[in-house]
Amino acid sequence: EVQLVESGGGLVKPGGSLRLSCAASGFTFSSYSMNWVRQAPGKGLEWVSSISSSSSYIYYADSVKGRFTISRDNAKNSLYLQMNSLRAEDTAVYYCAREVPNYGFFDYWGQGTLVTVSS
Amino acid sequence: ETTLTQSPAFMSATPGDKVNISCKASQDIDDDMNWYQQKPGEAAIFIIQEATTLVPGIPPRFSGSGYGTDFTLTINNIESEDAAYYFCLQHDNFPRTFGQGTKVEIK
C-alpha cells in the first residue's frame, strides 16, 4: 500500500525556517518524481515544487523561488522541503504528492502537515 | 499559467441525487484534467484521470466528462460517504494548477 506521511510542520516566526519531510513507503520511491503542494486556510491548492526521480530536474513556484529548497534521499525513501525566510502568506497545510511517470498528474497524496507563520 | 475555475464552491445534496461539479480551464488543455476527493484530515483520493477515466477501485457512480476547456465531475446516486471536498488538477502545462474546490454536503 502506497503511503506518504508528512512531518515537520509547526509554528514559526516570520523570517524563520522550517524543514518538512515526507516519508514514502509501499512503492519504489526512486522511480517517481515527487511534489509539494500547499493549501492556505480558506484557499485553493497551490503547487509549490517538484523534483524528478534522480533530482536532476527541480522546479519551484514563483512564490517560493529563492526561499524554498526541495530535495530527496532515495536511500531513505524521503522527500524534503527546506523553507527559509518564511512569511505569513506561507501559512498552509503542506502536502507531498507522487507524480505518475510520463503523465504528470498526481496519484497519491499525504495527509499534510500544517505550517503556521506568525509572530 | 492555466487558471481553473471550479464551481460551485459549495453544494448540498440529498442521497440519491445526481451532482455535477464544473471545472473550466482558461486555455485548451486537451484531456489533461484530473479529479480528487478529500475528506478532513485524510489524504486526497484520485478518482478521475485524464478527464474521463475512472481510477481503479473508485465506485462507478463517479464519472468525468469534457475536453479542451470545459470539464465536469458527475456523481450519480450520491451517497452519504461522498460528503467531501472535491478539486480538479490540470497537468497539461507548468505550473500545475488546481480548481478552488467544491465542498459537497449530504443532507
JSON list of C-alpha atoms in Angstrom, two decimals:
[
{"chain": "A", "resi": 1, "resn": "GLU", "atom": "CA", "xyz": [0.00, 0.00, 0.00]},
{"chain": "A", "resi": 2, "resn": "VAL", "atom": "CA", "xyz": [1.37, 3.37, -1.03]},
{"chain": "A", "resi": 3, "resn": "GLN", "atom": "CA", "xyz": [1.80, 5.72, 1.92]},
{"chain": "A", "resi": 4, "resn": "LEU", "atom": "CA", "xyz": [3.09, 9.25, 2.13]},
{"chain": "A", "resi": 5, "resn": "VAL", "atom": "CA", "xyz": [3.47, 10.74, 5.60]},
{"chain": "A", "resi": 6, "resn": "GLU", "atom": "CA", "xyz": [4.46, 14.37, 6.07]},
{"chain": "A", "resi": 7, "resn": "SER", "atom": "CA", "xyz": [6.05, 15.76, 9.20]},
{"chain": "A", "resi": 8, "resn": "GLY", "atom": "CA", "xyz": [7.92, 18.82, 10.43]},
{"chain": "A", "resi": 9, "resn": "GLY", "atom": "CA", "xyz": [5.16, 21.39, 10.44]},
{"chain": "A", "resi": 10, "resn": "GLY", "atom": "CA", "xyz": [4.63, 23.82, 13.29]},
{"chain": "A", "resi": 11, "resn": "LEU", "atom": "CA", "xyz": [4.56, 27.41, 14.40]},
{"chain": "A", "resi": 12, "resn": "VAL", "atom": "CA", "xyz": [7.41, 29.63, 13.23]},
{"chain": "A", "resi": 13, "resn": "LYS", "atom": "CA", "xyz": [8.01, 33.37, 13.34]},
{"chain": "A", "resi": 14, "resn": "PRO", "atom": "CA", "xyz": [8.20, 35.45, 10.17]},
{"chain": "A", "resi": 15, "resn": "GLY", "atom": "CA", "xyz": [11.70, 35.22, 8.74]},
{"chain": "A", "resi": 16, "resn": "GLY", "atom": "CA", "xyz": [12.24, 31.83, 10.34]},
{"chain": "A", "resi": 17, "resn": "SER", "atom": "CA", "xyz": [12.96, 28.45, 8.81]},
{"chain": "A", "resi": 18, "resn": "LEU", "atom": "CA", "xyz": [11.38, 25.01, 8.85]},
{"chain": "A", "resi": 19, "resn": "ARG", "atom": "CA", "xyz": [12.16, 21.70, 7.21]},
{"chain": "A", "resi": 20, "resn": "LEU", "atom": "CA", "xyz": [9.35, 19.43, 6.13]},
{"chain": "A", "resi": 21, "resn": "SER", "atom": "CA", "xyz": [9.77, 15.72, 5.49]},
{"chain": "A", "resi": 22, "resn": "CYS", "atom": "CA", "xyz": [7.69, 13.20, 3.60]},
{"chain": "A", "resi": 23, "resn": "ALA", "atom": "CA", "xyz": [8.29, 9.53, 4.33]},
{"chain": "A", "resi": 24, "resn": "ALA", "atom": "CA", "xyz": [7.30, 7.25, 1.47]},
{"chain": "A", "resi": 25, "resn": "SER", "atom": "CA", "xyz": [6.52, 3.55, 1.59]},
{"chain": "A", "resi": 26, "resn": "GLY", "atom": "CA", "xyz": [4.80, 0.86, -0.44]},
{"chain": "A", "resi": 27, "resn": "PHE", "atom": "CA", "xyz": [6.43, 1.70, -3.78]},
{"chain": "A", "resi": 28, "resn": "THR", "atom": "CA", "xyz": [9.82, 2.17, -5.43]},
{"chain": "A", "resi": 29, "resn": "PHE", "atom": "CA", "xyz": [10.41, 5.76, -4.33]},
{"chain": "A", "resi": 30, "resn": "SER", "atom": "CA", "xyz": [13.46, 6.24, -6.56]},
{"chain": "A", "resi": 31, "resn": "SER", "atom": "CA", "xyz": [11.34, 5.73, -9.69]},
{"chain": "A", "resi": 32, "resn": "TYR", "atom": "CA", "xyz": [8.96, 8.63, -9.15]},
{"chain": "A", "resi": 33, "resn": "SER", "atom": "CA", "xyz": [9.04, 12.40, -9.34]},
{"chain": "A", "resi": 34, "resn": "MET", "atom": "CA", "xyz": [7.61, 13.97, -6.22]},
{"chain": "A", "resi": 35, "resn": "ASN", "atom": "CA", "xyz": [5.86, 17.24, -5.49]},
{"chain": "A", "resi": 36, "resn": "TRP", "atom": "CA", "xyz": [4.94, 19.59, -2.68]},
{"chain": "A", "resi": 37, "resn": "VAL", "atom": "CA", "xyz": [1.53, 21.25, -2.79]},
{"chain": "A", "resi": 38, "resn": "ARG", "atom": "CA", "xyz": [0.06, 23.61, -0.21]},
{"chain": "A", "resi": 39, "resn": "GLN", "atom": "CA", "xyz": [-3.34, 24.91, 0.80]},
{"chain": "A", "resi": 40, "resn": "ALA", "atom": "CA", "xyz": [-3.67, 28.13, 2.75]},
{"chain": "A", "resi": 41, "resn": "PRO", "atom": "CA", "xyz": [-6.64, 28.46, 5.12]},
{"chain": "A", "resi": 42, "resn": "GLY", "atom": "CA", "xyz": [-9.81, 29.02, 3.13]},
{"chain": "A", "resi": 43, "resn": "LYS", "atom": "CA", "xyz": [-7.93, 28.96, -0.17]},
{"chain": "A", "resi": 44, "resn": "GLY", "atom": "CA", "xyz": [-7.45, 26.55, -3.03]},
{"chain": "A", "resi": 45, "resn": "LEU", "atom": "CA", "xyz": [-4.48, 24.29, -3.60]},
{"chain": "A", "resi": 46, "resn": "GLU", "atom": "CA", "xyz": [-1.19, 25.68, -4.89]},
{"chain": "A", "resi": 47, "resn": "TRP", "atom": "CA", "xyz": [1.63, 23.66, -6.43]},
{"chain": "A", "resi": 48, "resn": "VAL", "atom": "CA", "xyz": [4.91, 24.55, -4.66]},
{"chain": "A", "resi": 49, "resn": "SER", "atom": "CA", "xyz": [7.75, 22.46, -6.05]},
{"chain": "A", "resi": 50, "resn": "SER", "atom": "CA", "xyz": [8.68, 19.28, -7.86]},
{"chain": "A", "resi": 51, "resn": "ILE", "atom": "CA", "xyz": [11.76, 17.08, -8.08]},
{"chain": "A", "resi": 52, "resn": "SER", "atom": "CA", "xyz": [12.49, 14.33, -10.56]},
{"chain": "A", "resi": 53, "resn": "SER", "atom": "CA", "xyz": [13.33, 10.79, -9.53]},
{"chain": "A", "resi": 54, "resn": "SER", "atom": "CA", "xyz": [17.09, 11.33, -9.60]},
{"chain": "A", "resi": 55, "resn": "SER", "atom": "CA", "xyz": [16.95, 15.01, -8.53]},
{"chain": "A", "resi": 56, "resn": "SER", "atom": "CA", "xyz": [18.09, 16.08, -11.99]},
{"chain": "A", "resi": 57, "resn": "TYR", "atom": "CA", "xyz": [15.12, 18.35, -12.56]},
{"chain": "A", "resi": 58, "resn": "ILE", "atom": "CA", "xyz": [13.78, 20.71, -9.91]},
{"chain": "A", "resi": 59, "resn": "TYR", "atom": "CA", "xyz": [11.06, 23.33, -10.30]},
{"chain": "A", "resi": 60, "resn": "TYR", "atom": "CA", "xyz": [9.54, 25.93, -8.00]},
{"chain": "A", "resi": 61, "resn": "ALA", "atom": "CA", "xyz": [6.52, 28.17, -7.97]},
{"chain": "A", "resi": 62, "resn": "ASP", "atom": "CA", "xyz": [7.47, 31.82, -8.34]},
{"chain": "A", "resi": 63, "resn": "SER", "atom": "CA", "xyz": [6.01, 32.49, -4.89]},
{"chain": "A", "resi": 64, "resn": "VAL", "atom": "CA", "xyz": [8.69, 30.37, -3.17]},
{"chain": "A", "resi": 65, "resn": "LYS", "atom": "CA", "xyz": [11.63, 30.56, -5.58]},
{"chain": "A", "resi": 66, "resn": "GLY", "atom": "CA", "xyz": [14.82, 31.55, -3.77]},
{"chain": "A", "resi": 67, "resn": "ARG", "atom": "CA", "xyz": [13.36, 30.76, -0.34]},
{"chain": "A", "resi": 68, "resn": "PHE", "atom": "CA", "xyz": [12.39, 27.08, -0.51]},
{"chain": "A", "resi": 69, "resn": "THR", "atom": "CA", "xyz": [14.59, 24.13, -1.47]},
{"chain": "A", "resi": 70, "resn": "ILE", "atom": "CA", "xyz": [13.24, 20.72, -2.40]},
{"chain": "A", "resi": 71, "resn": "SER", "atom": "CA", "xyz": [15.42, 17.63, -2.04]},
{"chain": "A", "resi": 72, "resn": "ARG", "atom": "CA", "xyz": [15.16, 13.89, -1.68]},
{"chain": "A", "resi": 73, "resn": "ASP", "atom": "CA", "xyz": [17.08, 10.94, -0.30]},
{"chain": "A", "resi": 74, "resn": "ASN", "atom": "CA", "xyz": [16.22, 7.84, -2.30]},
{"chain": "A", "resi": 75, "resn": "ALA", "atom": "CA", "xyz": [18.13, 5.62, 0.11]},
{"chain": "A", "resi": 76, "resn": "LYS", "atom": "CA", "xyz": [15.84, 6.79, 2.89]},
{"chain": "A", "resi": 77, "resn": "ASN", "atom": "CA", "xyz": [12.66, 6.96, 0.77]},
{"chain": "A", "resi": 78, "resn": "SER", "atom": "CA", "xyz": [12.23, 10.54, 1.87]},
{"chain": "A", "resi": 79, "resn": "LEU", "atom": "CA", "xyz": [11.32, 13.88, 0.35]},
{"chain": "A", "resi": 80, "resn": "TYR", "atom": "CA", "xyz": [12.16, 17.21, 1.96]},
{"chain": "A", "resi": 81, "resn": "LEU", "atom": "CA", "xyz": [11.24, 20.86, 1.74]},
{"chain": "A", "resi": 82, "resn": "GLN", "atom": "CA", "xyz": [13.58, 23.36, 3.36]},
{"chain": "A", "resi": 83, "resn": "MET", "atom": "CA", "xyz": [11.66, 26.59, 3.90]},
{"chain": "A", "resi": 84, "resn": "ASN", "atom": "CA", "xyz": [13.60, 29.76, 4.71]},
{"chain": "A", "resi": 85, "resn": "SER", "atom": "CA", "xyz": [12.60, 33.41, 5.08]},
{"chain": "A", "resi": 86, "resn": "LEU", "atom": "CA", "xyz": [9.09, 32.35, 5.90]},
{"chain": "A", "resi": 87, "resn": "ARG", "atom": "CA", "xyz": [6.23, 34.82, 5.51]},
{"chain": "A", "resi": 88, "resn": "ALA", "atom": "CA", "xyz": [2.71, 34.95, 6.89]},
{"chain": "A", "resi": 89, "resn": "GLU", "atom": "CA", "xyz": [1.42, 34.03, 3.43]},
{"chain": "A", "resi": 90, "resn": "ASP", "atom": "CA", "xyz": [3.30, 30.73, 3.62]},
{"chain": "A", "resi": 91, "resn": "THR", "atom": "CA", "xyz": [0.88, 29.59, 6.32]},
{"chain": "A", "resi": 92, "resn": "ALA", "atom": "CA", "xyz": [-0.77, 26.50, 4.89]},
{"chain": "A", "resi": 93, "resn": "VAL", "atom": "CA", "xyz": [-1.15, 22.76, 5.05]},
{"chain": "A", "resi": 94, "resn": "TYR", "atom": "CA", "xyz": [1.68, 21.26, 3.02]},
{"chain": "A", "resi": 95, "resn": "TYR", "atom": "CA", "xyz": [1.14, 18.01, 1.15]},
{"chain": "A", "resi": 96, "resn": "CYS", "atom": "CA", "xyz": [3.55, 15.75, -0.66]},
{"chain": "A", "resi": 97, "resn": "ALA", "atom": "CA", "xyz": [2.23, 14.03, -3.76]},
{"chain": "A", "resi": 98, "resn": "ARG", "atom": "CA", "xyz": [3.55, 11.33, -6.07]},
{"chain": "A", "resi": 99, "resn": "GLU", "atom": "CA", "xyz": [3.67, 12.09, -9.77]},
{"chain": "A", "resi": 100, "resn": "VAL", "atom": "CA", "xyz": [2.80, 9.45, -12.35]},
{"chain": "A", "resi": 101, "resn": "PRO", "atom": "CA", "xyz": [5.71, 8.92, -14.77]},
{"chain": "A", "resi": 102, "resn": "ASN", "atom": "CA", "xyz": [5.18, 10.15, -18.33]},
{"chain": "A", "resi": 103, "resn": "TYR", "atom": "CA", "xyz": [1.84, 11.71, -17.46]},
{"chain": "A", "resi": 104, "resn": "GLY", "atom": "CA", "xyz": [2.44, 14.41, -14.88]},
{"chain": "A", "resi": 105, "resn": "PHE", "atom": "CA", "xyz": [-0.61, 14.07, -12.72]},
{"chain": "A", "resi": 106, "resn": "PHE", "atom": "CA", "xyz": [-0.53, 13.11, -9.06]},
{"chain": "A", "resi": 107, "resn": "ASP", "atom": "CA", "xyz": [-1.90, 9.76, -7.96]},
{"chain": "A", "resi": 108, "resn": "TYR", "atom": "CA", "xyz": [-1.11, 9.59, -4.25]},
{"chain": "A", "resi": 109, "resn": "TRP", "atom": "CA", "xyz": [-1.09, 12.28, -1.60]},
{"chain": "A", "resi": 110, "resn": "GLY", "atom": "CA", "xyz": [-0.13, 12.51, 2.03]},
{"chain": "A", "resi": 111, "resn": "GLN", "atom": "CA", "xyz": [-2.40, 13.84, 4.77]},
{"chain": "A", "resi": 112, "resn": "GLY", "atom": "CA", "xyz": [-0.48, 17.05, 5.10]},
{"chain": "A", "resi": 113, "resn": "THR", "atom": "CA", "xyz": [1.38, 18.96, 7.77]},
{"chain": "A", "resi": 114, "resn": "LEU", "atom": "CA", "xyz": [0.37, 22.42, 8.99]},
{"chain": "A", "resi": 115, "resn": "VAL", "atom": "CA", "xyz": [2.83, 25.29, 8.85]},
{"chain": "A", "resi": 116, "resn": "THR", "atom": "CA", "xyz": [1.84, 28.46, 10.67]},
{"chain": "A", "resi": 117, "resn": "VAL", "atom": "CA", "xyz": [3.93, 31.59, 10.24]},
{"chain": "A", "resi": 118, "resn": "SER", "atom": "CA", "xyz": [3.04, 34.10, 12.92]},
{"chain": "A", "resi": 119, "resn": "SER", "atom": "CA", "xyz": [4.69, 36.33, 15.48]},
{"chain": "B", "resi": 1, "resn": "GLU", "atom": "CA", "xyz": [-0.42, 29.67, -16.46]},
{"chain": "B", "resi": 2, "resn": "THR", "atom": "CA", "xyz": [-3.75, 27.89, -16.82]},
{"chain": "B", "resi": 3, "resn": "THR", "atom": "CA", "xyz": [-6.44, 29.11, -14.47]},
{"chain": "B", "resi": 4, "resn": "LEU", "atom": "CA", "xyz": [-9.05, 26.58, -13.45]},
{"chain": "B", "resi": 5, "resn": "THR", "atom": "CA", "xyz": [-12.43, 27.98, -12.44]},
{"chain": "B", "resi": 6, "resn": "GLN", "atom": "CA", "xyz": [-14.32, 25.42, -10.41]},
{"chain": "B", "resi": 7, "resn": "SER", "atom": "CA", "xyz": [-17.99, 25.71, -9.48]},
{"chain": "B", "resi": 8, "resn": "PRO", "atom": "CA", "xyz": [-19.95, 25.63, -7.34]},
{"chain": "B", "resi": 9, "resn": "ALA", "atom": "CA", "xyz": [-17.87, 26.30, -4.25]},
{"chain": "B", "resi": 10, "resn": "PHE", "atom": "CA", "xyz": [-20.44, 24.57, -2.08]},
{"chain": "B", "resi": 11, "resn": "MET", "atom": "CA", "xyz": [-23.38, 22.33, -2.70]},
{"chain": "B", "resi": 12, "resn": "SER", "atom": "CA", "xyz": [-25.84, 20.41, -0.58]},
{"chain": "B", "resi": 13, "resn": "ALA", "atom": "CA", "xyz": [-27.31, 17.19, -1.95]},
{"chain": "B", "resi": 14, "resn": "THR", "atom": "CA", "xyz": [-29.78, 14.54, -0.85]},
{"chain": "B", "resi": 15, "resn": "PRO", "atom": "CA", "xyz": [-28.83, 10.83, -1.04]},
{"chain": "B", "resi": 16, "resn": "GLY", "atom": "CA", "xyz": [-29.75, 9.56, -4.49]},
{"chain": "B", "resi": 17, "resn": "ASP", "atom": "CA", "xyz": [-29.23, 12.92, -6.21]},
{"chain": "B", "resi": 18, "resn": "LYS", "atom": "CA", "xyz": [-27.09, 13.44, -9.29]},
{"chain": "B", "resi": 19, "resn": "VAL", "atom": "CA", "xyz": [-24.37, 16.00, -8.67]},
{"chain": "B", "resi": 20, "resn": "ASN", "atom": "CA", "xyz": [-22.32, 17.90, -11.26]},
{"chain": "B", "resi": 21, "resn": "ILE", "atom": "CA", "xyz": [-19.16, 19.86, -10.50]},
{"chain": "B", "resi": 22, "resn": "SER", "atom": "CA", "xyz": [-17.64, 22.03, -13.20]},
{"chain": "B", "resi": 23, "resn": "CYS", "atom": "CA", "xyz": [-14.04, 22.96, -13.89]},
{"chain": "B", "resi": 24, "resn": "LYS", "atom": "CA", "xyz": [-13.32, 25.42, -16.69]},
{"chain": "B", "resi": 25, "resn": "ALA", "atom": "CA", "xyz": [-9.79, 25.98, -17.97]},
{"chain": "B", "resi": 26, "resn": "SER", "atom": "CA", "xyz": [-8.57, 29.36, -19.21]},
{"chain": "B", "resi": 27, "resn": "GLN", "atom": "CA", "xyz": [-6.95, 27.67, -22.22]},
{"chain": "B", "resi": 28, "resn": "ASP", "atom": "CA", "xyz": [-7.20, 24.40, -24.12]},
{"chain": "B", "resi": 29, "resn": "ILE", "atom": "CA", "xyz": [-5.72, 21.58, -22.03]},
{"chain": "B", "resi": 30, "resn": "ASP", "atom": "CA", "xyz": [-6.89, 18.63, -24.18]},
{"chain": "B", "resi": 31, "resn": "ASP", "atom": "CA", "xyz": [-7.94, 15.91, -21.73]},
{"chain": "B", "resi": 32, "resn": "ASP", "atom": "CA", "xyz": [-5.27, 16.70, -19.13]},
{"chain": "B", "resi": 33, "resn": "MET", "atom": "CA", "xyz": [-7.75, 17.10, -16.31]},
{"chain": "B", "resi": 34, "resn": "ASN", "atom": "CA", "xyz": [-7.97, 15.10, -13.11]},
{"chain": "B", "resi": 35, "resn": "TRP", "atom": "CA", "xyz": [-10.34, 14.97, -10.15]},
{"chain": "B", "resi": 36, "resn": "TYR", "atom": "CA", "xyz": [-9.75, 14.25, -6.49]},
{"chain": "B", "resi": 37, "resn": "GLN", "atom": "CA", "xyz": [-11.80, 13.72, -3.36]},
{"chain": "B", "resi": 38, "resn": "GLN", "atom": "CA", "xyz": [-10.58, 14.80, 0.05]},
{"chain": "B", "resi": 39, "resn": "LYS", "atom": "CA", "xyz": [-12.12, 14.35, 3.47]},
{"chain": "B", "resi": 40, "resn": "PRO", "atom": "CA", "xyz": [-10.98, 16.35, 6.52]},
{"chain": "B", "resi": 41, "resn": "GLY", "atom": "CA", "xyz": [-7.72, 15.08, 7.95]},
{"chain": "B", "resi": 42, "resn": "GLU", "atom": "CA", "xyz": [-7.31, 12.47, 5.24]},
{"chain": "B", "resi": 43, "resn": "ALA", "atom": "CA", "xyz": [-5.15, 12.17, 2.15]},
{"chain": "B", "resi": 44, "resn": "ALA", "atom": "CA", "xyz": [-6.74, 13.17, -1.14]},
{"chain": "B", "resi": 45, "resn": "ILE", "atom": "CA", "xyz": [-8.01, 10.27, -3.24]},
{"chain": "B", "resi": 46, "resn": "PHE", "atom": "CA", "xyz": [-7.53, 10.18, -7.01]},
{"chain": "B", "resi": 47, "resn": "ILE", "atom": "CA", "xyz": [-10.89, 9.48, -8.64]},
{"chain": "B", "resi": 48, "resn": "ILE", "atom": "CA", "xyz": [-10.78, 10.54, -12.32]},
{"chain": "B", "resi": 49, "resn": "GLN", "atom": "CA", "xyz": [-7.70, 10.70, -14.55]},
{"chain": "B", "resi": 50, "resn": "GLU", "atom": "CA", "xyz": [-7.39, 12.39, -17.93]},
{"chain": "B", "resi": 51, "resn": "ALA", "atom": "CA", "xyz": [-10.89, 13.80, -17.88]},
{"chain": "B", "resi": 52, "resn": "THR", "atom": "CA", "xyz": [-12.90, 10.60, -18.27]},
{"chain": "B", "resi": 53, "resn": "THR", "atom": "CA", "xyz": [-11.05, 7.56, -16.91]},
{"chain": "B", "resi": 54, "resn": "LEU", "atom": "CA", "xyz": [-12.26, 6.18, -13.60]},
{"chain": "B", "resi": 55, "resn": "VAL", "atom": "CA", "xyz": [-9.35, 5.30, -11.34]},
{"chain": "B", "resi": 56, "resn": "PRO", "atom": "CA", "xyz": [-9.41, 1.60, -10.39]},
{"chain": "B", "resi": 57, "resn": "GLY", "atom": "CA", "xyz": [-11.22, 0.97, -7.12]},
{"chain": "B", "resi": 58, "resn": "ILE", "atom": "CA", "xyz": [-13.40, 4.07, -7.38]},
{"chain": "B", "resi": 59, "resn": "PRO", "atom": "CA", "xyz": [-17.16, 3.39, -7.39]},
{"chain": "B", "resi": 60, "resn": "PRO", "atom": "CA", "xyz": [-18.77, 3.65, -10.86]},
{"chain": "B", "resi": 61, "resn": "ARG", "atom": "CA", "xyz": [-21.22, 6.29, -9.64]},
{"chain": "B", "resi": 62, "resn": "PHE", "atom": "CA", "xyz": [-18.34, 8.71, -10.22]},
{"chain": "B", "resi": 63, "resn": "SER", "atom": "CA", "xyz": [-17.69, 9.80, -13.81]},
{"chain": "B", "resi": 64, "resn": "GLY", "atom": "CA", "xyz": [-15.88, 12.53, -15.66]},
{"chain": "B", "resi": 65, "resn": "SER", "atom": "CA", "xyz": [-16.51, 14.25, -18.96]},
{"chain": "B", "resi": 66, "resn": "GLY", "atom": "CA", "xyz": [-15.17, 17.07, -21.06]},
{"chain": "B", "resi": 67, "resn": "TYR", "atom": "CA", "xyz": [-12.31, 18.08, -23.33]},
{"chain": "B", "resi": 68, "resn": "GLY", "atom": "CA", "xyz": [-10.44, 21.25, -24.11]},
{"chain": "B", "resi": 69, "resn": "THR", "atom": "CA", "xyz": [-11.66, 23.84, -21.63]},
{"chain": "B", "resi": 70, "resn": "ASP", "atom": "CA", "xyz": [-14.86, 22.51, -20.06]},
{"chain": "B", "resi": 71, "resn": "PHE", "atom": "CA", "xyz": [-14.87, 19.56, -17.69]},
{"chain": "B", "resi": 72, "resn": "THR", "atom": "CA", "xyz": [-17.41, 18.00, -15.36]},
{"chain": "B", "resi": 73, "resn": "LEU", "atom": "CA", "xyz": [-17.27, 15.58, -12.47]},
{"chain": "B", "resi": 74, "resn": "THR", "atom": "CA", "xyz": [-20.58, 13.76, -12.03]},
{"chain": "B", "resi": 75, "resn": "ILE", "atom": "CA", "xyz": [-21.67, 11.76, -9.03]},
{"chain": "B", "resi": 76, "resn": "ASN", "atom": "CA", "xyz": [-24.76, 9.65, -9.72]},
{"chain": "B", "resi": 77, "resn": "ASN", "atom": "CA", "xyz": [-26.96, 8.42, -6.86]},
{"chain": "B", "resi": 78, "resn": "ILE", "atom": "CA", "xyz": [-24.83, 10.28, -4.36]},
{"chain": "B", "resi": 79, "resn": "GLU", "atom": "CA", "xyz": [-24.28, 8.55, -1.02]},
{"chain": "B", "resi": 80, "resn": "SER", "atom": "CA", "xyz": [-23.62, 9.93, 2.45]},
{"chain": "B", "resi": 81, "resn": "GLU", "atom": "CA", "xyz": [-19.99, 8.76, 2.26]},
{"chain": "B", "resi": 82, "resn": "ASP", "atom": "CA", "xyz": [-19.47, 11.09, -0.72]},
{"chain": "B", "resi": 83, "resn": "ALA", "atom": "CA", "xyz": [-19.57, 14.13, 1.55]},
{"chain": "B", "resi": 84, "resn": "ALA", "atom": "CA", "xyz": [-16.16, 15.65, 0.90]},
{"chain": "B", "resi": 85, "resn": "TYR", "atom": "CA", "xyz": [-14.12, 18.38, -0.76]},
{"chain": "B", "resi": 86, "resn": "TYR", "atom": "CA", "xyz": [-13.57, 17.81, -4.50]},
{"chain": "B", "resi": 87, "resn": "PHE", "atom": "CA", "xyz": [-10.94, 19.53, -6.61]},
{"chain": "B", "resi": 88, "resn": "CYS", "atom": "CA", "xyz": [-9.59, 19.43, -10.14]},
{"chain": "B", "resi": 89, "resn": "LEU", "atom": "CA", "xyz": [-5.97, 19.50, -11.31]},
{"chain": "B", "resi": 90, "resn": "GLN", "atom": "CA", "xyz": [-4.56, 20.15, -14.80]},
{"chain": "B", "resi": 91, "resn": "HIS", "atom": "CA", "xyz": [-1.33, 18.54, -15.91]},
{"chain": "B", "resi": 92, "resn": "ASP", "atom": "CA", "xyz": [-1.18, 19.99, -19.44]},
{"chain": "B", "resi": 93, "resn": "ASN", "atom": "CA", "xyz": [1.38, 22.66, -18.62]},
{"chain": "B", "resi": 94, "resn": "PHE", "atom": "CA", "xyz": [3.51, 24.18, -15.89]},
{"chain": "B", "resi": 95, "resn": "PRO", "atom": "CA", "xyz": [2.84, 25.19, -13.29]},
{"chain": "B", "resi": 96, "resn": "ARG", "atom": "CA", "xyz": [0.30, 22.55, -12.38]},
{"chain": "B", "resi": 97, "resn": "THR", "atom": "CA", "xyz": [-2.83, 24.39, -11.28]},
{"chain": "B", "resi": 98, "resn": "PHE", "atom": "CA", "xyz": [-5.90, 23.49, -9.29]},
{"chain": "B", "resi": 99, "resn": "GLY", "atom": "CA", "xyz": [-9.51, 24.48, -9.12]},
{"chain": "B", "resi": 100, "resn": "GLN", "atom": "CA", "xyz": [-10.67, 26.29, -5.98]},
{"chain": "B", "resi": 101, "resn": "GLY", "atom": "CA", "xyz": [-12.55, 23.22, -4.81]},
{"chain": "B", "resi": 102, "resn": "THR", "atom": "CA", "xyz": [-16.13, 22.24, -4.10]},
{"chain": "B", "resi": 103, "resn": "LYS", "atom": "CA", "xyz": [-17.42, 21.22, -0.71]},
{"chain": "B", "resi": 104, "resn": "VAL", "atom": "CA", "xyz": [-20.25, 18.70, -1.06]},
{"chain": "B", "resi": 105, "resn": "GLU", "atom": "CA", "xyz": [-22.58, 18.28, 1.88]},
{"chain": "B", "resi": 106, "resn": "ILE", "atom": "CA", "xyz": [-25.10, 15.46, 2.13]},
{"chain": "B", "resi": 107, "resn": "LYS", "atom": "CA", "xyz": [-28.37, 16.37, 3.83]}
]
